[in-house]
Coordinates of C-alpha atoms and ligand atoms in Angstrom, one line a residue:
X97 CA 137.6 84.5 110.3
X98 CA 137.9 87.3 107.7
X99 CA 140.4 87.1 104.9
X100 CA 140.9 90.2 104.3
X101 CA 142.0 94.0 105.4
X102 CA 141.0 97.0 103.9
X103 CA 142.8 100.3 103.2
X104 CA 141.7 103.8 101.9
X105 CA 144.4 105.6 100.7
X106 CA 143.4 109.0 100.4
X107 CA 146.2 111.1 98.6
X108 CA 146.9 114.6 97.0
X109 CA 145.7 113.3 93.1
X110 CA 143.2 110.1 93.8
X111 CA 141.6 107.7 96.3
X112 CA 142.2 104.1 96.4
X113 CA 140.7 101.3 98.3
X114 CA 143.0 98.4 98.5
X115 CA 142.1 95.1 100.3
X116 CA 145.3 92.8 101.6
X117 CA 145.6 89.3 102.8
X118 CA 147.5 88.0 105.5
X119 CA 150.6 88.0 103.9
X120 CA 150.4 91.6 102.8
X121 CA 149.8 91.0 99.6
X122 CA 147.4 92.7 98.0
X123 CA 144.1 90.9 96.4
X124 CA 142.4 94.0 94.9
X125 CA 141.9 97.7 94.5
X126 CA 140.1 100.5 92.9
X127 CA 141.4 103.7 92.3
X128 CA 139.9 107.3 91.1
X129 CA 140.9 110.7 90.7
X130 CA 140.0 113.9 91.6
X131 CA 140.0 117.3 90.6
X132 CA 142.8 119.5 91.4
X133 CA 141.2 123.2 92.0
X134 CA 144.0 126.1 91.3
X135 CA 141.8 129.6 91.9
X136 CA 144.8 131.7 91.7
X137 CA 148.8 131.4 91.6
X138 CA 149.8 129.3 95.1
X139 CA 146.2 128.3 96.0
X140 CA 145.5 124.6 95.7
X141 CA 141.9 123.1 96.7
X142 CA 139.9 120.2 96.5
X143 CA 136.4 119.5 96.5
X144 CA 135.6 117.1 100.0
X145 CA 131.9 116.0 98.8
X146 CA 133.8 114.9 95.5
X147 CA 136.7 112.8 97.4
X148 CA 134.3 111.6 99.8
X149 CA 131.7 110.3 96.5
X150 CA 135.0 108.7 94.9
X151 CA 135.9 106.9 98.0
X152 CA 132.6 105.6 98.4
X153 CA 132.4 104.4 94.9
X154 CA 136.3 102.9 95.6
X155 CA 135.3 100.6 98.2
X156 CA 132.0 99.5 96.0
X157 CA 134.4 99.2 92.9
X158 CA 136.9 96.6 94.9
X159 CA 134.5 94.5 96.7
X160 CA 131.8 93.7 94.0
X161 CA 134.8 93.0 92.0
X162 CA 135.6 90.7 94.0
X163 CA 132.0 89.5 95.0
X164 CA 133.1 90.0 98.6
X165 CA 130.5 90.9 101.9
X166 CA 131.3 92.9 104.7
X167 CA 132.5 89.7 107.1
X168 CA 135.0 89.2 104.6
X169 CA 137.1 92.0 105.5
X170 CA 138.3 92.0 109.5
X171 CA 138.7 95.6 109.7
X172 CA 139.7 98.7 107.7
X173 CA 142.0 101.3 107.8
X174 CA 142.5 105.2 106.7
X175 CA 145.3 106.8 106.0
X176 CA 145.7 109.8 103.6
X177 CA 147.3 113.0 102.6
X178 CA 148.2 115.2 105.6
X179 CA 147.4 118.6 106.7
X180 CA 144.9 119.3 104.1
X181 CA 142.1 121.2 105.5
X182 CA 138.4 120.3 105.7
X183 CA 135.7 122.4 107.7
X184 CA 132.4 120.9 107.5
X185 CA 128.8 121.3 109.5
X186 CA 128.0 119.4 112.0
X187 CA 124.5 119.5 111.4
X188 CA 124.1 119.6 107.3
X189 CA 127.4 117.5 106.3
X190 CA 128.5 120.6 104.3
X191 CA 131.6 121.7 104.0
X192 CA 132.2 125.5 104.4
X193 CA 134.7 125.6 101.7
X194 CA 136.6 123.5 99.4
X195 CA 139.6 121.3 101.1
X196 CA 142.8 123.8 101.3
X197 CA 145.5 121.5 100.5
X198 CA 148.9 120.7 102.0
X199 CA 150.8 122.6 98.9
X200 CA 148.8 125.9 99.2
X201 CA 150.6 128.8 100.2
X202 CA 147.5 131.9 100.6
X203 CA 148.7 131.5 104.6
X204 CA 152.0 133.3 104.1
X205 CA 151.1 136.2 105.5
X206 CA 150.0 134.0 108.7
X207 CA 153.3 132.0 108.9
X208 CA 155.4 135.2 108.4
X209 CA 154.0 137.2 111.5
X210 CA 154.2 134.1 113.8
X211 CA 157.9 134.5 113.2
X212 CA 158.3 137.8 113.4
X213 CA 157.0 137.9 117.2
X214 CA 158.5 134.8 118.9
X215 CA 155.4 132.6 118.7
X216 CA 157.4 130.5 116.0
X217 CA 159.7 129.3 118.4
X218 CA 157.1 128.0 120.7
X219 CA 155.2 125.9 118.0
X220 CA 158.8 124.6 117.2
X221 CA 159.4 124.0 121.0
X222 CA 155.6 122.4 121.5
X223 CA 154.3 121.0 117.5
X224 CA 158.0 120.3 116.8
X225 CA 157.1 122.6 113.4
X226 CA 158.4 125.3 111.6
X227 CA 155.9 127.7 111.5
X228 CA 154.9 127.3 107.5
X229 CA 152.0 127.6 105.1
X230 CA 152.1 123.8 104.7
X231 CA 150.5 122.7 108.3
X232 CA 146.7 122.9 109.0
X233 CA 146.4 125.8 111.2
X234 CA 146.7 128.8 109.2
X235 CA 144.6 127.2 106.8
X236 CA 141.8 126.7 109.6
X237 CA 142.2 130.4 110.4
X238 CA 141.9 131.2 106.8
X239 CA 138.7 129.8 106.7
X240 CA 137.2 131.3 109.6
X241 CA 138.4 134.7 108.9
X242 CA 136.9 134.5 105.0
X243 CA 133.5 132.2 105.2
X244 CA 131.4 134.2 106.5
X245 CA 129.5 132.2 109.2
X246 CA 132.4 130.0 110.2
X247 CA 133.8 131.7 112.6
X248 CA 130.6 131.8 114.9
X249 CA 129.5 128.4 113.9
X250 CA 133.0 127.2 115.0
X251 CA 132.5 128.2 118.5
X252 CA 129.3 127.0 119.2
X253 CA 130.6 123.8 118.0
X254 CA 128.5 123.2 115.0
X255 CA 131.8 124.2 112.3
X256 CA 134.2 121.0 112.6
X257 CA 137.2 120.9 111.2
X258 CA 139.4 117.8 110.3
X259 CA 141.8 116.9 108.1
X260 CA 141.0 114.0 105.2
X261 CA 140.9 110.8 107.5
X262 CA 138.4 112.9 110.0
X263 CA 136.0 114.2 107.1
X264 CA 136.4 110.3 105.7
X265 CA 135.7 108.9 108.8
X266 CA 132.9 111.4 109.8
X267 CA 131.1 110.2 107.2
X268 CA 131.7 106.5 106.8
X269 CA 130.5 106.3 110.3
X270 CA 127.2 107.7 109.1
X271 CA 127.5 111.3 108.7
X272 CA 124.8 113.6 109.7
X273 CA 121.8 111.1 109.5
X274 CA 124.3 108.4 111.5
X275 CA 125.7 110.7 114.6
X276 CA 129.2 110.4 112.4
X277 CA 132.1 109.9 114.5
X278 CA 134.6 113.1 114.9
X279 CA 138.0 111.7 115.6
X280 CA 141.7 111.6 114.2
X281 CA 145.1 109.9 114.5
X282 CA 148.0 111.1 116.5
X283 CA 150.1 111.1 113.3
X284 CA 147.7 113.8 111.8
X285 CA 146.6 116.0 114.6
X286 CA 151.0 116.5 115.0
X287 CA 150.5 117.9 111.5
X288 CA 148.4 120.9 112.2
X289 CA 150.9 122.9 114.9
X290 CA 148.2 122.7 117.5
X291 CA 148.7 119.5 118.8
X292 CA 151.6 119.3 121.6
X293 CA 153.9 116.3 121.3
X294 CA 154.3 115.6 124.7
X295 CA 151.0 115.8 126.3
X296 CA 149.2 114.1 122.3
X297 CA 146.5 116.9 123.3
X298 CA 145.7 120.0 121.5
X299 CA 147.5 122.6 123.3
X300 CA 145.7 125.8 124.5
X301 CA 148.4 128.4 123.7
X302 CA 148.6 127.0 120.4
X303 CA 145.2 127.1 119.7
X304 CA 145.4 130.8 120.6
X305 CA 147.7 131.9 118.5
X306 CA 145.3 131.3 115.2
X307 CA 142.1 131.8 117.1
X308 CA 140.7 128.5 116.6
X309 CA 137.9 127.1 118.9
X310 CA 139.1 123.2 120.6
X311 CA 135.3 123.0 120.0
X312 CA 135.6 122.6 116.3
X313 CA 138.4 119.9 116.6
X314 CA 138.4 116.3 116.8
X315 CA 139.4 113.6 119.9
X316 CA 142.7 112.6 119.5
X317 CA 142.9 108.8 119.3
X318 CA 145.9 106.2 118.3
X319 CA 147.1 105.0 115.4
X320 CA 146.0 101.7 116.0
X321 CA 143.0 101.6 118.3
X322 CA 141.5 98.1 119.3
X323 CA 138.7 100.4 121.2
X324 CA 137.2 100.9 117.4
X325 CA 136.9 104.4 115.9
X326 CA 133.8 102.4 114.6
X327 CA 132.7 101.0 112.2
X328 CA 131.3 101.1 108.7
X329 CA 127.9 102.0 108.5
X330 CA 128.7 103.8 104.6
X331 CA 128.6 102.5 102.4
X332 CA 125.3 101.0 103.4
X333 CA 125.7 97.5 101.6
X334 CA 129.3 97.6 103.3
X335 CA 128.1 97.7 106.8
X336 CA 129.5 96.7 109.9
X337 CA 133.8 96.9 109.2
X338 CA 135.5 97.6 112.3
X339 CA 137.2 101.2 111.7
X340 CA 140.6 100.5 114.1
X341 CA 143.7 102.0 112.0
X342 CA 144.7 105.6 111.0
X343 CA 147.8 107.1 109.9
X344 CA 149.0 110.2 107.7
X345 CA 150.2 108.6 104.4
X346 CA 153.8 109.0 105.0
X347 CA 153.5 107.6 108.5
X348 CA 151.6 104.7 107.4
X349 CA 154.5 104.2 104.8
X350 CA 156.7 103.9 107.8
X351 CA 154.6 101.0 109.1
X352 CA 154.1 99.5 105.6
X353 CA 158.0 99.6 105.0
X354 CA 158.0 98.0 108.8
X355 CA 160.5 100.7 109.9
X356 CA 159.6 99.8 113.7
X357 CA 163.3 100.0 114.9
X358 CA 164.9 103.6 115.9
X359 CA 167.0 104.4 113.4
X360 CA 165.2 102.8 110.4
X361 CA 164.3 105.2 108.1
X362 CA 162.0 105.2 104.3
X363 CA 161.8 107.9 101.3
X364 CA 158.1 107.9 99.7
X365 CA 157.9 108.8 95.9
X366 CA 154.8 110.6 95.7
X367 CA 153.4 114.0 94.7
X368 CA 156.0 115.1 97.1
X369 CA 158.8 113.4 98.7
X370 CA 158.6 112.6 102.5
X371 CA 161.5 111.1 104.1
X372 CA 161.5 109.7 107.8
X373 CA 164.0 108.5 110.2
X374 CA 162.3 106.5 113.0
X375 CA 163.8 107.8 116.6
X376 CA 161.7 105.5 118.8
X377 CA 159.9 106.9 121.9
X378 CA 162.3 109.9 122.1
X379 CA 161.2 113.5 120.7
X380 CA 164.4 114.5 118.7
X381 CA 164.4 118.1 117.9
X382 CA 165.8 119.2 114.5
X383 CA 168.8 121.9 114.1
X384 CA 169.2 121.6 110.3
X385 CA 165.7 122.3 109.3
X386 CA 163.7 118.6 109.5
X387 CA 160.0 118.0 111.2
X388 CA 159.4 116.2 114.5
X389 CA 156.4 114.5 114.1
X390 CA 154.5 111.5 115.7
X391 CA 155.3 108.4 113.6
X392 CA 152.1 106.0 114.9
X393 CA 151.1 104.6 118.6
X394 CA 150.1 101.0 118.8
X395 CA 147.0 101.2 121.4
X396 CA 147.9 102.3 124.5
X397 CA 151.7 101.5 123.6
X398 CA 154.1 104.8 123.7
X399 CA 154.0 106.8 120.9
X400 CA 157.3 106.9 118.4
X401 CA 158.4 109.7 117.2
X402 CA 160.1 110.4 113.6
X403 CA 162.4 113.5 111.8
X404 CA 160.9 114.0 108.7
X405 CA 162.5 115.5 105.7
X406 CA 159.2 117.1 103.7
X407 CA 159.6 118.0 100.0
X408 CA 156.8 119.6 98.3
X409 CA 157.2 119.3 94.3
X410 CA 158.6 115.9 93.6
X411 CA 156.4 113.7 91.1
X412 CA 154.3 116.7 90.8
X413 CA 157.0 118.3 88.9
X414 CA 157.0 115.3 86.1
X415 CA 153.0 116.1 86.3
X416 CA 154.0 119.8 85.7
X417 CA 156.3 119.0 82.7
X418 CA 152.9 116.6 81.1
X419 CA 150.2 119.8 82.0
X420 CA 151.5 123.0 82.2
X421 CA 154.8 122.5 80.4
X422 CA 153.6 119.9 77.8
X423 CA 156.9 118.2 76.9
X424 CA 155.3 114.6 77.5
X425 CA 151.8 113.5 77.3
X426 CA 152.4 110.5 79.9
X427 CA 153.9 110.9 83.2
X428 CA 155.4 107.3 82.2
X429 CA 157.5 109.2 78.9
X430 CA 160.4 110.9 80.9
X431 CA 162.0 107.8 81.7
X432 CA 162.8 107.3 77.6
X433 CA 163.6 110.4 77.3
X434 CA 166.0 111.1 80.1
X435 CA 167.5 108.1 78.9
X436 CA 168.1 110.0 75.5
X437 CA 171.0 111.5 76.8
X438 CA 174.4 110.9 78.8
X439 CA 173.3 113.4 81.8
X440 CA 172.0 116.8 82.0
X441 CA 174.0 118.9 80.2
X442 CA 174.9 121.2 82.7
X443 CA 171.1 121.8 83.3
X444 CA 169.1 122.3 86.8
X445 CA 165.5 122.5 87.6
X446 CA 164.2 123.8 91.2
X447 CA 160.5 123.5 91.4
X448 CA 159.9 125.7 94.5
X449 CA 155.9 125.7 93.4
X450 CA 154.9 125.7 96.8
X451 CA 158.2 127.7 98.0
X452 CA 160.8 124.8 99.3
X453 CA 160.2 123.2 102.5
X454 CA 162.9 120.9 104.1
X455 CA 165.4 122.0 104.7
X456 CA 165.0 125.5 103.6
X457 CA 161.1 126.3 104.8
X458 CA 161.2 129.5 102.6
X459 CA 157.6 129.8 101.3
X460 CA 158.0 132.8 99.2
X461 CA 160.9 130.6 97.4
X462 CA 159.8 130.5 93.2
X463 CA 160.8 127.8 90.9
X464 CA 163.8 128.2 88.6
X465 CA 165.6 126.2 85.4
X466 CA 169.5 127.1 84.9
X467 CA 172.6 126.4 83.1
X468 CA 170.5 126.3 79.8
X469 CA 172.1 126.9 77.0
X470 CA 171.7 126.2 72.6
X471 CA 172.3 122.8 73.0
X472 CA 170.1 121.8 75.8
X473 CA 166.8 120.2 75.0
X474 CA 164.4 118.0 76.4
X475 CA 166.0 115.2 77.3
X476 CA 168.6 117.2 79.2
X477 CA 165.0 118.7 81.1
X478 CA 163.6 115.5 81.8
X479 CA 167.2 114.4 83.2
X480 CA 166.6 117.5 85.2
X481 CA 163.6 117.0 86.4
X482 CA 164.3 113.5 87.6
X483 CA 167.9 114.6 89.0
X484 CA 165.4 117.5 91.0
X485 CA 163.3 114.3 93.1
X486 CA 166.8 112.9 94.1
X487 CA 168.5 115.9 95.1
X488 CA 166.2 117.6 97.1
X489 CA 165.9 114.2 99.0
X490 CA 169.9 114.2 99.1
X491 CA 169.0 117.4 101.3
X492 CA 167.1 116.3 103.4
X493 CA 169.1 112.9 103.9
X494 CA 172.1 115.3 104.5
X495 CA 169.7 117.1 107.1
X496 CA 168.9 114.0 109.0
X497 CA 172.6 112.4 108.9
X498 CA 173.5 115.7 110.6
X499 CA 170.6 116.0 113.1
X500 CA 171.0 112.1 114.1
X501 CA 174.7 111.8 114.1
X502 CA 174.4 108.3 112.3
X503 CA 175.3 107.7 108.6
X504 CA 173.1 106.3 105.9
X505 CA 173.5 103.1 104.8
X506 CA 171.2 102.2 102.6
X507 CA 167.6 103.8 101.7
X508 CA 164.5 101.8 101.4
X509 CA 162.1 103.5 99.0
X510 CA 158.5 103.0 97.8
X511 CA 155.6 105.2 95.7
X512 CA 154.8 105.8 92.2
X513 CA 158.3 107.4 90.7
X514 CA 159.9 104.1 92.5
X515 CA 159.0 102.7 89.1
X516 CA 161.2 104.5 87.5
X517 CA 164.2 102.4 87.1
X518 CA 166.5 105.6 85.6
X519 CA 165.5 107.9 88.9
X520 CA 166.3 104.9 91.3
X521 CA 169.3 104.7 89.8
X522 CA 170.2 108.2 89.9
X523 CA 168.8 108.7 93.6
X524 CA 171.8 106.0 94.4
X525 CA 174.3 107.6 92.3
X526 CA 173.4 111.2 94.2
X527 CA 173.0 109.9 98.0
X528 CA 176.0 107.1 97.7
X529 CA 174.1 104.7 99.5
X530 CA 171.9 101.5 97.8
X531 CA 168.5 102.4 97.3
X532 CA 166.0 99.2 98.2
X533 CA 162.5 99.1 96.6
X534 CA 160.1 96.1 98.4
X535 CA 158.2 93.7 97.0
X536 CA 154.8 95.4 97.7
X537 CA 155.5 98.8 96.1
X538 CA 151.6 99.9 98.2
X539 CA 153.4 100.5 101.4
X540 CA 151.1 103.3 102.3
X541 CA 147.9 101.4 102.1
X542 CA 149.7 98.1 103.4
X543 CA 150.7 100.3 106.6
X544 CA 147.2 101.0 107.2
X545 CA 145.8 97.8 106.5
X546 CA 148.5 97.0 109.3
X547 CA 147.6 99.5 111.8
X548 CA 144.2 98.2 111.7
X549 CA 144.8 94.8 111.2
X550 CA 147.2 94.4 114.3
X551 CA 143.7 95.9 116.7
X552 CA 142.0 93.5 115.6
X553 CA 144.5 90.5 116.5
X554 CA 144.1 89.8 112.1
X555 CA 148.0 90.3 112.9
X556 CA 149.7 89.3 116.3
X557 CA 152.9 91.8 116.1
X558 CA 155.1 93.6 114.8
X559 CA 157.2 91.3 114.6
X560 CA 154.6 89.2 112.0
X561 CA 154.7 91.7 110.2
X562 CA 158.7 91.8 109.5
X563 CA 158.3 88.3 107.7
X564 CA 155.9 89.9 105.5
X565 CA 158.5 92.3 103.8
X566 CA 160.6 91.1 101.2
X567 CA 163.5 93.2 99.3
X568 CA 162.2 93.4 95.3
X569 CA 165.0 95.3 93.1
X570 CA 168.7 97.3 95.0
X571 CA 170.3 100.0 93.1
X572 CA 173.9 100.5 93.7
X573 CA 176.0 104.0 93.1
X574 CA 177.5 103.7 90.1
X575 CA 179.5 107.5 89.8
X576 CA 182.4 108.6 91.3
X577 CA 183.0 110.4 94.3
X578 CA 183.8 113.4 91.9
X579 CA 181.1 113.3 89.9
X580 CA 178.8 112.6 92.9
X581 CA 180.5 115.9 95.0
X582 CA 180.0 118.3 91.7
X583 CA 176.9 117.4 90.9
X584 CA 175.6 118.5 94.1
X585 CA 177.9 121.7 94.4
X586 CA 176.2 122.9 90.9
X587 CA 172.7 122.2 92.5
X588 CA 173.5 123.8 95.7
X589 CA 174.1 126.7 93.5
X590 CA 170.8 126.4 91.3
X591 CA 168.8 126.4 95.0
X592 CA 170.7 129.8 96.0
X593 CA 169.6 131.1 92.4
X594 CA 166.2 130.5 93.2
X595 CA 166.5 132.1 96.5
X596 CA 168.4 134.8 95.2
X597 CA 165.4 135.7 93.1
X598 CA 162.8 136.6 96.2
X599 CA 165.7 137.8 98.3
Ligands
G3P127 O1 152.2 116.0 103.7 C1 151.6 115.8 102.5 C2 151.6 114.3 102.2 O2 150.9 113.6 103.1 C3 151.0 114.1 100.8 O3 151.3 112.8 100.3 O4 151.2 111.0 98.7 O5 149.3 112.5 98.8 O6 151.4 113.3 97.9 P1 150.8 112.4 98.8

């Protein structure tokens, strides 16, 4: 028997391959960047030939490392970042453009006229989304209305289109030369406001609305899939893995953080922020401004269903502070120097980049910094910045305590900016609640690794799975109600500045 699971992670800055053992732990990984592509103000892309090459060279990194074959691993997984947008052809393996990522906003033209004529209130009723420039579909109908070609390939079938985990899987399954394999995951076809959440199918009036031929879409397969999506026939020395588990990154978190139970519910610390509340088999609709989305389905189990809180500039605004703002020259510096002083001296940061999505969903929303004054300096700007991660997820926590009617008791966390002891810290002193960090901080890639471990029988349950999570580090509120209650009254006020601004 195998030792080992593997899981590409597949996220908005780098690719990882991680391999787990049967405890969850992990045993090894490789990890490499890519290129973030900004044309013009709002436009994000990456190049899919270049993430596909780096997670090739990922999976050869880890396992000659560790001197391991293809029987060493049962199966693998893919999980990645969501709604980013890859058309390809069928017949040359080349994509027709460069990936349009989750955080562009060139569709707000698109998302503003669904609105304006009703049809947004249909893909709320049958995608459970607001329409928005975030989800894949007006970035599908971008492409065929400006690549000249696409359009016409697209309906004889010959343009495919699929988010990271498709184009990933496409080609690990051999590609062109190999007959490659055109599937998803229900997590990430609910992502793209074509899929309907009832029927898990791509729905016919939703296609219509963004003119986008079912021919150039994928099947629509489970999370966890003991039927195979495949297996590995890329990288050729790697051969022969059984391809049984995908999940969108922050569902896979989900299953990594073993939030199986409705009600249990995870905040991921990432480029963004992506909180979700687990409501079982039952599609909750949102009234204060959350996602319904599909959380994973198990085989031929029922699908679960989650409210997701979505934030779009999280540790991408500590990134923005190292690039564009160059007030640090490591991502790992703020921590010191937020430390520098008491709190923020009465300053606020919004960074709308991508305008604000939960709970506001205002696309044409710009960043803002306010309450500055002579004696604010850096320090009080990196407090900002942090304070700006744990109060937009205070929103969205706020959102889903109202939409659920259940309180918050406590908030399991994981993701990069979880290593930051000072931002933990203050996410507990902003929500109220304790914030929990795990043992295995990976819970994106672990929750892949499980989704494909359990078809393969690598784990037995669920249940298994529980005994595998440990707690690692609690942060308990340390300010007052009073402090707590005016903090967040002078941030309320910062977000209706930056509003204010486009209004
Ligand atoms: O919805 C976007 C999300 O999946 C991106 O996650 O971790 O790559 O920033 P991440």
């Amino acid at each position: 028997m195998a030792d080992f699971v593997g899981a590409i992670d597949q996220g908005t800055t780098s690719t990882r391959f991680m391999l787990f053992d049967h405890g969850g732990n992990e045993v090894g990984r490789h990890q490499l960047e890519h290129e973030q592509i900004l044309p013009r103000a709002g436009w994000v892309e990456h190049s899919p030939v270049e993430i596909w090459e780096r997670t090739r060279s990922a999976i050869q990194a880890t396992m000659n490392g560790l001197g391991l074959v293809s029987s060493d691993v049962a199966a693998m997984g893919i999980t990645n970042q969501r709604e980013t947008t890859v058309v390809w052809n069928r017949k040359t393996g080349r994509p027709y453009y460069n990936a349009i990522v989750w955080q562009d906003t060139r569709t707000d033209q698109i998302a503003s006229a669904l609105e304006r004529d009703g049809r947004g209130d249909v893909i709320r009723r049958k995608a459970g989304l607001p329409p928005a420039t975030y989800f894949s579909a007006g970035k599908i109908q971008w492409i065929l209305e400006n690549v000249p070609g696409a359009r016409e390939d697209a309906e004889k079938g010959d343009a495919l289109f699929g988010t990271t985990d498709s184009w990933l899987m496409w080609n690990l399954t051999g590609g062109v030369d190999g007959g490659g394999k055109h599937l998803t995951d229900v997590t990430n076809a609910s992502r793209t406001m074509l899929m309907n959440l009832e029927t898990l199918d791509w729905d016919d009036e939703l296609l219509g609305f963004f003119g986008i031929p079912r021919a150039m879409l994928p099947e629509i397969r489970p999370s966890s899939d003991p039927a195979r999506y495949g297996e590995t026939t890329m990288p050729t020395e790697f051969r022969g893995i059984p391809l049984t588990g995908s999940l969108g990154d922050q569902q896979a978190a989900m299953v990594g953080q073993v939030c199986f139970a409705p009600g249990e519910t995870k905040n991921t610390y990432g480029t963004g922020n992506f909180l979700l509340l687990n409501t079982g088999t039952e599609i909750v609709r949102s009234t204060n401004g959350l996602l319904t989305t599909v959380c994973y389905q198990f085989g031929d189990e029922a699908p679960v269903y989650a409210l997701e809180g979505s934030i779009a500039v999280t540790g991408s605004a500590v990134q923005w502070l190292r690039d564009q703002f160059r007030m640090i020259s490591d991502a790992s510096e703020i921590e010191g120097l937020a430390r520098r002083s008491e709190d923020n001296g009465g300053v606020y940061f919004v960074p709308a980049f991508s305008g604000l999505f939960a709970p506001h969903w205002r696309s044409d929303a710009r960043g803002a910094i306010v309450g500055l004054s002579r004696y604010s300096n850096h320090s009080h700007m990196a407090r900002a910045t942090l304070e700006s991660i744990c109060y937009q997820s205070r929103d969205v926590a706020d959102a889903m305590v109202a939409d659920s009617g259940a309180g918050l008791e406590a908030l399991k966390v994981d993701g990069g900016v979880t290593a930051n002891e000072l931002c933990m810290q203050m996410q507990a002193d902003i929500l109220g609640v304790p914030v929990i960090r795990p043992r295995v901080p990976e819970t994106t890639a672990l929750g892949a690794a499980y989704a494909a471990g359990l078809a393969v029988g690598f784990w037995s349950s669920t249940d298994e799975l529980r005994e595998n999570w440990h707690e690692s580090k609690r942060w308990t509120p340390q300010w007052s109600d009073e402090r707590r209650a005016a903090g967040h009254a002078d941030w309320r006020k910062a977000i209706q500045r930056t509003l204010d601004w486009v209004d």
